[in-house]
């Protein structure tokens, strides 16, 4: 490290980047992170334009490089890519991978000079694509509303008519969520991913005058199976949005 680098905060720790990211060039932090990936056998995902791998792992680490278990469908078309993973705090992290060489089973990658961290909690509310909706029973009537976001513990409903929304502190039943998705691995059928939850409670109601919309925040407690499915969807969509953000 040069004398100027010793006084540069980015070589000592984390500094703000953009779009919610922090990054560091600290060799100590980067090496500690890579060592953790290696020792804990944490799954990482490799992606570049037109390609996203399944979970793979770091299998070796040296002073100048690291070795990643080669994905079976590795296309061998790009020499640079992104390696992303969740760190010990369950926050998305990534670094730029520069391919040095490849064997039949391994990718040999240059030791990264930078590490990026997206400062966002694990179970945040995920904004949903247009066309996402929910049906449920409220006061023995079947209701159908638009959904704005989703987490493993709740959802946000919206309407231009406040009379369509359930009232605060009221319970809704037989919740059926429908989200446009082509991800058949997450359980989508005919382009729709569905979740079913027994009941939920309206814990917040508010309006946005600028958008001329009314909102209701619902808290629910899905079954373990549905919670796992929701989390799988959230992580997959978060990964897609993260990839888009990096390319942007």
C-alpha positions as a Python dict, from the first residue, in 0.01 Angstrom:
ca = {
    (1, 'X'): (0, 0, 0),
    (2, 'X'): (134, 344, -96),
    (3, 'X'): (147, 634, 148),
    (4, 'X'): (-147, 802, -24),
    (5, 'X'): (-351, 482, -2),
    (6, 'X'): (-284, 460, 373),
    (7, 'X'): (-478, 785, 415),
    (8, 'X'): (-758, 689, 177),
    (9, 'X'): (-1068, 566, 369),
    (10, 'X'): (-1158, 316, 96),
    (11, 'X'): (-834, 123, 166),
    (12, 'X'): (-912, 116, 538),
    (13, 'X'): (-1281, 29, 549),
    (14, 'X'): (-1620, 80, 388),
    (15, 'X'): (-1720, 404, 211),
    (16, 'X'): (-2042, 509, 41),
    (17, 'X'): (-2069, 435, -329),
    (18, 'X'): (-2410, 484, -494),
    (19, 'X'): (-2758, 330, -512),
    (20, 'X'): (-2736, 203, -155),
    (21, 'X'): (-2393, 43, -198),
    (22, 'X'): (-2081, 69, 11),
    (23, 'X'): (-1745, -55, -113),
    (24, 'X'): (-1395, -116, 8),
    (25, 'X'): (-1048, -173, -134),
    (26, 'X'): (-914, -298, 198),
    (27, 'X'): (-715, -613, 126),
    (28, 'X'): (-771, -724, 485),
    (29, 'X'): (-1151, -702, 461),
    (30, 'X'): (-1157, -864, 117),
    (31, 'X'): (-933, -1150, 229),
    (32, 'X'): (-1134, -1206, 547),
    (33, 'X'): (-1453, -1220, 340),
    (34, 'X'): (-1308, -1464, 86),
    (35, 'X'): (-1168, -1680, 366),
    (36, 'X'): (-1515, -1689, 522),
    (37, 'X'): (-1664, -1795, 187),
    (38, 'X'): (-1405, -2070, 160),
    (39, 'X'): (-1429, -2203, 515),
    (40, 'X'): (-1808, -2187, 545),
    (41, 'X'): (-1866, -2324, 194),
    (42, 'X'): (-2106, -2036, 126),
    (43, 'X'): (-2285, -2053, -207),
    (44, 'X'): (-2197, -1782, -458),
    (45, 'X'): (-2357, -1701, -792),
    (46, 'X'): (-2162, -1605, -1103),
    (47, 'X'): (-2324, -1393, -1366),
    (48, 'X'): (-2250, -1189, -1673),
    (49, 'X'): (-2471, -1065, -1954),
    (50, 'X'): (-2692, -1351, -2069),
    (51, 'X'): (-2580, -1593, -1799),
    (52, 'X'): (-2647, -1669, -1433),
    (53, 'X'): (-2503, -1976, -1264),
    (54, 'X'): (-2655, -2190, -996),
    (55, 'X'): (-2493, -2197, -654),
    (56, 'X'): (-2122, -2276, -652),
    (57, 'X'): (-1839, -2237, -399),
    (58, 'X'): (-1487, -2104, -352),
    (59, 'X'): (-1255, -2404, -315),
    (60, 'X'): (-908, -2244, -287),
    (61, 'X'): (-757, -1910, -194),
    (62, 'X'): (-402, -1778, -235),
    (63, 'X'): (-228, -1440, -215),
    (64, 'X'): (-297, -1360, -578),
    (65, 'X'): (-602, -1564, -680),
    (66, 'X'): (-897, -1776, -580),
    (67, 'X'): (-1044, -2089, -731),
    (68, 'X'): (-1418, -2136, -783),
    (69, 'X'): (-1584, -2467, -851),
    (70, 'X'): (-1674, -2447, -1220),
    (71, 'X'): (-2052, -2450, -1287),
    (72, 'X'): (-2161, -2736, -1509),
    (73, 'X'): (-2322, -2498, -1759),
    (74, 'X'): (-2029, -2254, -1770),
    (75, 'X'): (-2046, -2100, -2122),
    (76, 'X'): (-1676, -2006, -2151),
    (77, 'X'): (-1765, -1685, -2332),
    (78, 'X'): (-1660, -1414, -2083),
    (79, 'X'): (-1333, -1338, -1908),
    (80, 'X'): (-1494, -1099, -1659),
    (81, 'X'): (-1806, -1147, -1451),
    (82, 'X'): (-1963, -1071, -1114),
    (83, 'X'): (-1954, -1302, -814),
    (84, 'X'): (-2237, -1235, -570),
    (85, 'X'): (-2332, -1381, -234),
    (86, 'X'): (-2487, -1298, 102),
    (87, 'X'): (-2233, -1212, 369),
    (88, 'X'): (-2245, -1319, 735),
    (89, 'X'): (-2497, -1039, 803),
    (90, 'X'): (-2717, -1169, 519),
    (91, 'X'): (-2649, -861, 306),
    (92, 'X'): (-2585, -891, -67),
    (93, 'X'): (-2220, -853, -161),
    (94, 'X'): (-2033, -887, -488),
    (95, 'X'): (-1695, -848, -649),
    (96, 'X'): (-1567, -836, -1004),
    (97, 'X'): (-1411, -1160, -1118),
    (98, 'X'): (-1129, -1160, -1374),
    (99, 'X'): (-1070, -1506, -1518),
    (100, 'X'): (-705, -1611, -1527),
    (101, 'X'): (-762, -1964, -1658),
    (102, 'X'): (-1005, -2253, -1643),
    (103, 'X'): (-980, -2630, -1615),
    (104, 'X'): (-1246, -2894, -1661),
    (105, 'X'): (-1360, -2844, -1302),
    (106, 'X'): (-1233, -2506, -1180),
    (107, 'X'): (-1225, -2134, -1255),
    (108, 'X'): (-903, -1956, -1155),
    (109, 'X'): (-985, -1594, -1072),
    (110, 'X'): (-761, -1296, -997),
    (111, 'X'): (-776, -1177, -636),
    (112, 'X'): (-1037, -896, -638),
    (113, 'X'): (-935, -538, -570),
    (114, 'X'): (-1280, -417, -462),
    (115, 'X'): (-1573, -556, -265),
    (116, 'X'): (-1924, -411, -280),
    (117, 'X'): (-2197, -433, -19),
    (118, 'X'): (-2565, -351, -58),
    (119, 'X'): (-2684, -206, 271),
    (120, 'X'): (-3029, -359, 293),
    (121, 'X'): (-3184, -585, 556),
    (122, 'X'): (-3253, -949, 475),
    (123, 'X'): (-3632, -949, 491),
    (124, 'X'): (-3713, -617, 332),
    (125, 'X'): (-4039, -551, 151),
    (126, 'X'): (-3994, -628, -215),
    (127, 'X'): (-4167, -408, -473),
    (128, 'X'): (-4381, -627, -697),
    (129, 'X'): (-4427, -622, -1076),
    (130, 'X'): (-4734, -463, -1233),
    (131, 'X'): (-5038, -687, -1229),
    (132, 'X'): (-4970, -836, -884),
    (133, 'X'): (-5290, -881, -690),
    (134, 'X'): (-5458, -1052, -398),
    (135, 'X'): (-5802, -1187, -315),
    (136, 'X'): (-5931, -1245, 38),
    (137, 'X'): (-6243, -1258, 253),
    (138, 'X'): (-6332, -949, 456),
    (139, 'X'): (-6660, -919, 646),
    (140, 'X'): (-6770, -1236, 464),
    (141, 'X'): (-6720, -1069, 126),
    (142, 'X'): (-6464, -1163, -137),
    (143, 'X'): (-6231, -873, -216),
    (144, 'X'): (-5975, -827, -491),
    (145, 'X'): (-5704, -560, -471),
    (146, 'X'): (-5369, -461, -617),
    (147, 'X'): (-5050, -542, -426),
    (148, 'X'): (-4755, -303, -409),
    (149, 'X'): (-4501, -502, -210),
    (150, 'X'): (-4445, -829, -26),
    (151, 'X'): (-4233, -971, 254),
    (152, 'X'): (-4242, -1298, 445),
    (153, 'X'): (-4444, -1120, 713),
    (154, 'X'): (-4679, -894, 525),
    (155, 'X'): (-4794, -707, 216),
    (156, 'X'): (-4905, -362, 107),
    (157, 'X'): (-5242, -321, -70),
    (158, 'X'): (-5354, -21, -272),
    (159, 'X'): (-5673, 123, -420),
    (160, 'X'): (-5806, 450, -554),
    (161, 'X'): (-6119, 397, -347),
    (162, 'X'): (-6059, 385, 30),
    (163, 'X'): (-6388, 200, 74),
    (164, 'X'): (-6235, -102, -102),
    (165, 'X'): (-5965, -141, 161),
    (166, 'X'): (-6015, -331, 487),
    (167, 'X'): (-6006, -111, 796),
    (168, 'X'): (-5714, -85, 1037),
    (169, 'X'): (-5702, -356, 1308),
    (170, 'X'): (-5939, -577, 1109),
    (171, 'X'): (-5865, -938, 1010),
    (172, 'X'): (-5884, -1075, 656),
    (173, 'X'): (-5907, -1445, 568),
    (174, 'X'): (-5828, -1692, 288),
    (175, 'X'): (-5557, -1474, 137),
    (176, 'X'): (-5454, -1573, -217),
    (177, 'X'): (-5164, -1381, -373),
    (178, 'X'): (-5099, -1384, -750),
    (179, 'X'): (-4778, -1242, -898),
    (180, 'X'): (-4682, -1240, -1267),
    (181, 'X'): (-4367, -1453, -1299),
    (182, 'X'): (-4204, -1685, -1551),
    (183, 'X'): (-3989, -1854, -1286),
    (184, 'X'): (-4116, -2212, -1293),
    (185, 'X'): (-3846, -2309, -1043),
    (186, 'X'): (-4025, -2093, -785),
    (187, 'X'): (-4352, -2269, -865),
    (188, 'X'): (-4508, -2037, -1124),
    (189, 'X'): (-4777, -2191, -1343),
    (190, 'X'): (-4901, -2032, -1665),
    (191, 'X'): (-4695, -1721, -1586),
    (192, 'X'): (-4845, -1671, -1238),
    (193, 'X'): (-4685, -1740, -902),
    (194, 'X'): (-4938, -1801, -623),
    (195, 'X'): (-4918, -1798, -244),
    (196, 'X'): (-5194, -1888, 0),
    (197, 'X'): (-5210, -1761, 358),
    (198, 'X'): (-5479, -1835, 614),
    (199, 'X'): (-5531, -1486, 756),
    (200, 'X'): (-5378, -1145, 815),
    (201, 'X'): (-5432, -828, 1017),
    (202, 'X'): (-5444, -472, 883),
    (203, 'X'): (-5184, -287, 1089),
    (204, 'X'): (-5156, 39, 897),
    (205, 'X'): (-5369, 256, 669),
    (206, 'X'): (-5254, 572, 492),
    (207, 'X'): (-5295, 778, 176),
    (208, 'X'): (-5063, 932, -83),
    (209, 'X'): (-5221, 1254, -209),
    (210, 'X'): (-4971, 1292, -492),
    (211, 'X'): (-5048, 946, -631),
    (212, 'X'): (-5413, 970, -533),
    (213, 'X'): (-5391, 625, -383),
    (214, 'X'): (-5494, 471, -53),
    (215, 'X'): (-5293, 195, 113),
    (216, 'X'): (-5335, -78, 372),
    (217, 'X'): (-5044, -260, 531),
    (218, 'X'): (-5123, -620, 626),
    (219, 'X'): (-4927, -838, 863),
    (220, 'X'): (-4958, -1214, 825),
    (221, 'X'): (-4801, -1536, 947),
    (222, 'X'): (-4772, -1786, 661),
    (223, 'X'): (-4715, -2157, 710),
    (224, 'X'): (-4353, -2265, 713),
    (225, 'X'): (-4390, -2404, 362),
    (226, 'X'): (-4537, -2081, 224),
    (227, 'X'): (-4285, -1869, 412),
    (228, 'X'): (-4004, -2067, 248),
    (229, 'X'): (-4166, -2023, -95),
    (230, 'X'): (-4211, -1649, -43),
    (231, 'X'): (-3851, -1611, 71),
    (232, 'X'): (-3729, -1810, -229),
    (233, 'X'): (-3921, -1577, -461),
    (234, 'X'): (-3798, -1265, -281),
    (235, 'X'): (-3436, -1376, -301),
    (236, 'X'): (-3463, -1469, -667),
    (237, 'X'): (-3628, -1140, -763),
    (238, 'X'): (-3386, -947, -542),
    (239, 'X'): (-3102, -1121, -724),
    (240, 'X'): (-3253, -1021, -1060),
    (241, 'X'): (-3292, -658, -950),
    (242, 'X'): (-2941, -660, -806),
    (243, 'X'): (-2802, -789, -1135),
    (244, 'X'): (-2990, -517, -1324),
    (245, 'X'): (-2861, -253, -1084),
    (246, 'X'): (-2502, -364, -1132),
    (247, 'X'): (-2534, -356, -1510),
    (248, 'X'): (-2696, -11, -1491),
}
